[in-house]
XYZ file of N, CA and C in Angstrom:
393
model
N 184.733 -62.694 -23.005
C 185.241 -61.459 -23.283
C 186.482 -60.656 -22.396
N 187.320 -61.152 -23.326
C 188.867 -60.741 -22.534
C 188.712 -59.014 -21.825
N 189.042 -59.001 -21.131
C 189.380 -57.593 -20.303
C 190.020 -56.335 -20.852
N 189.410 -55.430 -21.347
C 190.090 -54.123 -21.595
C 191.403 -53.705 -20.884
N 192.879 -53.584 -21.803
C 193.940 -53.289 -21.515
C 193.467 -52.260 -20.583
N 194.360 -51.696 -19.573
C 194.221 -50.614 -18.333
C 195.041 -49.982 -19.216
N 194.032 -48.126 -19.785
C 195.093 -47.360 -19.989
C 196.054 -47.065 -19.061
N 197.794 -46.453 -19.852
C 198.665 -46.391 -18.832
C 198.891 -45.227 -18.904
N 198.913 -44.938 -17.012
C 199.230 -43.795 -16.638
C 200.587 -42.893 -16.957
N 200.426 -41.797 -17.272
C 201.678 -41.180 -17.298
C 201.292 -39.728 -16.604
N 202.705 -39.458 -16.373
C 202.238 -38.018 -15.173
C 202.979 -37.216 -15.682
N 202.739 -36.013 -15.556
C 202.826 -34.234 -15.787
C 203.472 -34.145 -15.113
N 204.645 -33.297 -15.275
C 205.009 -32.105 -14.513
C 205.151 -31.013 -15.640
N 204.886 -30.160 -14.271
C 205.191 -28.653 -14.845
C 205.819 -27.670 -14.069
N 205.878 -26.306 -13.902
C 205.811 -25.786 -12.818
C 204.535 -25.285 -12.321
N 204.512 -24.616 -10.875
C 203.372 -24.030 -10.233
C 203.289 -23.181 -10.833
N 201.345 -23.491 -11.166
C 200.971 -22.408 -12.176
C 200.786 -21.272 -10.863
N 200.472 -21.147 -10.003
C 200.786 -19.670 -9.305
C 202.153 -19.659 -7.772
N 202.954 -19.028 -9.039
C 203.447 -18.960 -7.511
C 203.869 -17.359 -7.347
N 204.027 -17.132 -5.809
C 204.280 -15.801 -6.038
C 205.455 -14.498 -6.511
N 205.178 -13.565 -6.457
C 206.328 -13.294 -7.670
C 207.211 -12.727 -7.088
N 207.490 -12.817 -6.049
C 208.698 -12.700 -4.945
C 209.347 -13.780 -5.026
N 208.847 -14.620 -4.822
C 210.027 -15.850 -4.688
C 210.593 -15.995 -6.036
N 209.485 -15.946 -7.437
C 210.218 -16.519 -8.559
C 211.515 -15.563 -8.534
N 211.133 -14.229 -8.272
C 212.664 -12.955 -8.855
C 213.574 -13.332 -7.933
N 213.424 -13.645 -6.438
C 214.148 -13.909 -5.599
C 214.520 -14.858 -5.801
N 214.599 -16.036 -6.237
C 215.045 -17.403 -6.995
C 216.194 -16.607 -8.074
N 215.884 -15.567 -8.918
C 217.203 -15.486 -10.116
C 217.437 -14.300 -9.456
N 217.509 -13.503 -8.343
C 218.362 -12.590 -7.893
C 218.047 -11.328 -7.693
N 216.597 -11.158 -7.795
C 216.100 -9.531 -8.867
C 215.133 -9.600 -7.071
N 214.779 -8.382 -7.090
C 214.016 -8.301 -5.820
C 213.027 -7.013 -6.376
N 211.465 -7.579 -6.236
C 210.601 -6.363 -7.163
C 210.218 -4.965 -5.736
N 210.064 -4.693 -6.518
C 209.834 -2.688 -5.582
C 208.556 -2.787 -4.915
N 208.453 -2.409 -4.050
C 207.774 -2.645 -3.094
C 206.352 -2.750 -3.258
N 205.766 -2.535 -4.579
C 204.228 -2.858 -4.995
C 204.354 -4.108 -6.136
N 204.800 -4.566 -5.711
C 205.047 -5.846 -7.054
C 205.566 -6.054 -8.238
N 206.007 -4.417 -8.510
C 206.245 -4.939 -9.720
C 207.864 -4.401 -10.637
N 208.173 -4.576 -11.197
C 209.401 -4.827 -11.992
C 210.097 -3.653 -11.632
N 211.585 -3.011 -11.491
C 212.341 -1.741 -11.047
C 212.200 -1.309 -12.406
N 212.414 0.321 -12.841
C 212.764 0.116 -14.074
C 214.063 -0.101 -14.988
N 215.192 -0.261 -13.910
C 216.238 -0.893 -14.497
C 216.305 -2.205 -14.646
N 215.517 -3.151 -14.041
C 215.024 -4.464 -13.988
C 214.363 -4.571 -15.930
N 213.769 -3.886 -16.114
C 213.117 -3.694 -17.025
C 213.886 -3.559 -18.223
N 214.930 -2.689 -18.083
C 216.123 -2.353 -19.273
C 216.562 -3.537 -19.670
N 217.365 -3.819 -18.800
C 218.047 -4.391 -18.759
C 217.818 -5.897 -19.133
N 216.439 -6.274 -19.101
C 215.687 -7.417 -19.749
C 215.206 -7.229 -21.006
N 215.414 -5.782 -21.665
C 214.585 -5.673 -22.753
C 213.072 -5.967 -23.079
N 213.048 -5.470 -22.596
C 211.069 -5.372 -22.390
C 210.205 -4.600 -23.146
N 208.925 -4.737 -23.444
C 208.544 -3.640 -23.973
C 209.122 -2.377 -23.548
N 208.575 -2.733 -21.801
C 208.462 -1.001 -20.749
C 210.273 -0.066 -21.241
N 210.876 -1.419 -21.175
C 212.582 -1.071 -21.182
C 212.598 0.115 -22.181
N 212.333 -0.872 -23.082
C 212.934 -0.076 -24.726
C 211.788 1.690 -24.603
N 210.176 1.350 -23.605
C 210.117 2.466 -24.480
C 210.869 3.746 -23.402
N 210.986 3.402 -22.027
C 212.114 4.073 -21.205
C 213.364 4.317 -22.116
N 214.273 3.533 -22.892
C 215.310 4.289 -23.719
C 214.859 4.541 -24.159
N 213.635 5.085 -25.170
C 213.215 5.582 -26.643
C 212.695 7.101 -26.083
N 212.223 7.275 -24.933
C 212.237 8.508 -24.739
C 213.544 8.854 -24.529
N 214.457 8.551 -23.430
C 215.144 8.912 -23.800
C 215.862 9.363 -24.661
N 215.947 8.730 -25.505
C 217.020 8.879 -27.087
C 215.804 10.965 -27.539
N 214.520 10.203 -27.355
C 213.644 10.898 -28.285
C 214.151 12.718 -27.399
N 214.350 12.396 -25.833
C 214.622 13.629 -25.496
C 216.546 14.815 -26.007
N 217.000 13.682 -26.173
C 218.278 13.354 -26.690
C 218.285 14.582 -27.698
N 217.378 13.835 -28.635
C 217.192 13.666 -30.401
C 216.584 15.445 -30.113
N 215.511 15.525 -29.371
C 215.188 17.244 -29.592
C 215.690 18.251 -29.127
N 216.779 17.620 -28.126
C 218.015 18.673 -28.087
C 218.384 18.861 -29.290
N 219.006 17.905 -29.924
C 219.802 17.997 -30.842
C 219.085 19.030 -31.597
N 217.977 18.515 -32.370
C 217.234 19.310 -33.257
C 217.454 20.876 -32.843
N 217.163 20.886 -32.218
C 216.722 22.088 -31.358
C 218.395 23.196 -31.279
N 219.207 22.934 -31.103
C 220.326 23.341 -31.262
C 220.931 23.048 -32.387
N 220.564 22.431 -32.983
C 220.674 22.460 -34.871
C 220.158 23.686 -35.800
N 218.801 23.832 -35.351
C 218.074 25.182 -35.452
C 218.352 26.057 -35.701
N 218.750 26.314 -34.160
C 219.212 27.803 -33.702
C 220.593 27.550 -34.278
N 221.108 26.989 -34.799
C 222.684 27.387 -35.051
C 222.132 27.871 -37.055
N 221.422 26.796 -37.599
C 220.747 27.263 -38.557
C 220.549 28.375 -39.488
N 219.821 28.904 -37.888
C 218.992 30.613 -37.670
C 220.126 31.553 -37.917
N 221.093 30.903 -36.977
C 222.581 31.788 -36.731
C 223.268 32.127 -37.423
N 223.637 30.871 -38.363
C 224.700 30.966 -39.613
C 223.976 31.287 -40.811
N 223.003 30.641 -41.639
C 222.305 30.410 -42.392
C 222.045 31.762 -43.087
N 221.632 33.096 -42.486
C 221.690 34.258 -43.285
C 222.532 34.681 -43.326
N 223.789 34.579 -42.367
C 224.936 34.992 -43.337
C 225.177 35.676 -44.749
N 225.562 34.264 -45.637
C 226.065 34.153 -46.806
C 225.093 35.709 -47.703
N 223.607 35.817 -47.437
C 222.789 36.143 -47.826
C 223.294 38.090 -46.960
N 223.559 38.234 -45.656
C 223.984 39.557 -45.329
C 225.048 39.710 -46.506
N 225.829 38.996 -46.384
C 227.338 39.649 -46.718
C 227.091 39.747 -48.633
N 225.622 39.443 -49.096
C 225.769 39.355 -50.871
C 225.138 41.132 -50.705
N 223.595 41.066 -49.275
C 224.294 42.296 -49.530
C 224.763 43.663 -48.963
N 226.110 43.681 -48.860
C 226.597 44.247 -48.002
C 227.944 43.772 -48.866
N 228.489 43.203 -49.818
C 229.636 43.315 -50.741
C 231.031 43.948 -50.214
N 230.671 45.512 -50.410
C 231.823 46.034 -49.964
C 232.151 46.032 -48.338
N 232.405 45.518 -47.614
C 232.541 45.680 -46.309
C 232.973 44.150 -45.635
N 234.414 44.250 -46.030
C 234.797 42.561 -46.611
C 235.072 43.056 -44.624
N 235.510 44.386 -43.881
C 235.527 43.865 -42.390
C 234.910 43.601 -41.832
N 233.132 44.081 -42.420
C 232.507 43.190 -41.446
C 231.795 41.979 -41.313
N 232.637 41.545 -42.412
C 232.851 39.465 -42.954
C 233.760 39.219 -41.610
N 234.838 40.064 -41.389
C 235.921 39.376 -40.363
C 235.209 39.414 -39.467
N 234.713 40.750 -39.089
C 234.223 41.074 -37.696
C 233.430 39.451 -37.175
N 231.804 39.701 -37.876
C 231.200 39.056 -37.771
C 231.589 37.554 -37.714
N 232.486 36.377 -38.398
C 232.827 36.003 -38.542
C 233.993 35.693 -37.642
N 234.858 36.117 -37.084
C 236.297 35.943 -36.729
C 235.559 36.524 -35.224
N 234.667 37.267 -34.463
C 234.090 38.073 -33.142
C 232.730 37.381 -33.298
N 231.885 38.208 -34.098
C 230.081 38.494 -33.816
C 230.265 37.014 -33.591
N 230.488 36.004 -34.086
C 229.735 34.603 -33.566
C 230.122 33.396 -33.115
N 231.490 33.707 -32.142
C 231.347 32.984 -31.036
C 230.717 32.536 -29.643
N 230.826 34.419 -29.553
C 229.832 34.530 -28.180
C 228.545 33.474 -28.630
N 227.255 33.831 -29.292
C 226.088 32.894 -29.348
C 226.354 31.426 -29.253
N 227.934 31.136 -30.224
C 227.884 29.124 -29.923
C 228.249 28.453 -29.115
N 228.674 29.596 -28.552
C 229.793 29.167 -26.956
C 228.460 28.941 -26.422
N 227.531 29.742 -26.126
C 226.247 29.653 -25.417
C 225.363 29.014 -25.611
N 225.429 28.643 -27.273
C 224.613 27.540 -27.616
C 225.041 26.043 -27.352
N 226.352 25.984 -27.779
C 226.904 24.547 -26.863
C 226.975 24.337 -25.667
N 226.891 25.371 -24.549
C 226.403 25.436 -23.170
C 225.476 24.858 -22.705
N 224.165 25.676 -23.982
C 222.909 24.920 -23.489
C 222.506 23.807 -23.651
N 222.691 23.325 -24.761
C 223.638 21.492 -25.089
C 223.836 20.768 -23.870
N 224.910 21.499 -24.224
C 226.077 20.066 -23.023
C 224.685 20.101 -22.074
N 224.488 21.082 -21.017
C 223.824 21.610 -19.835
C 222.221 20.612 -20.293
N 221.587 20.803 -20.687
C 220.238 20.125 -21.968
C 220.359 18.738 -21.193
N 221.349 17.811 -22.353
C 221.496 16.478 -22.655
C 222.075 16.367 -21.024
N 223.414 16.514 -20.543
C 222.957 16.313 -19.057
C 221.837 16.016 -18.041
N 221.087 17.048 -18.169
C 219.701 16.768 -17.766
C 219.457 15.919 -18.178
N 218.700 15.311 -19.563
C 218.195 14.329 -19.853
C 218.597 12.980 -19.589
N 220.075 12.565 -19.111
C 220.736 12.499 -18.392
C 220.434 11.822 -17.027
N 219.967 12.812 -16.565
C 220.307 12.746 -14.471
C 218.751 12.652 -14.461
N 217.970 12.672 -15.156
C 216.570 12.575 -15.399
C 216.162 11.002 -15.808
N 216.688 10.805 -16.422
C 216.360 9.060 -16.871
C 217.090 8.789 -15.999
N 218.777 8.556 -15.408
C 219.283 7.716 -14.275
C 218.587 7.699 -12.729
N 217.665 8.660 -12.741
C 216.817 9.205 -11.272
C 215.458 8.196 -11.416
N 214.806 8.273 -12.718
C 214.023 7.252 -13.453
C 214.486 5.499 -12.619
N 215.457 5.498 -13.786
C 215.488 3.970 -13.476
C 216.061 3.678 -12.159
N 217.357 4.962 -11.452
C 217.516 4.047 -9.626
C 216.191 4.360 -9.365
N 215.003 4.535 -9.519
C 213.978 4.467 -8.319
C 214.303 5.957 -7.305
N 215.142 7.007 -7.335
C 215.143 7.941 -6.581
C 213.893 8.597 -6.655
């Protein structure tokens, strides 16, 4: 009986299964947070699910501020045609309201919106920069 041919040996190589996170990150030029987790900036740069969540939270807060400002604007300007229809003989009232009385609330609303948007961005930067 002839001897069975020996099975050919195959060398299988793969990356090591358990490398410490700090060595993987250091090799790519990134450093983990003190607890070993990625920083939020890294999450955003790598477009992970968590990074997407961070960006969505900023977008949601900015959208909330915009919708609030738009709603206040609608409540401010929306009833004016009804007011002018109720008092048709008061042409000077229309010009006074549209020319003068409306500007102060609009400026205050715009100022509030800009400050709110800047605060949202500042909070987001603090979160991302880990301050």
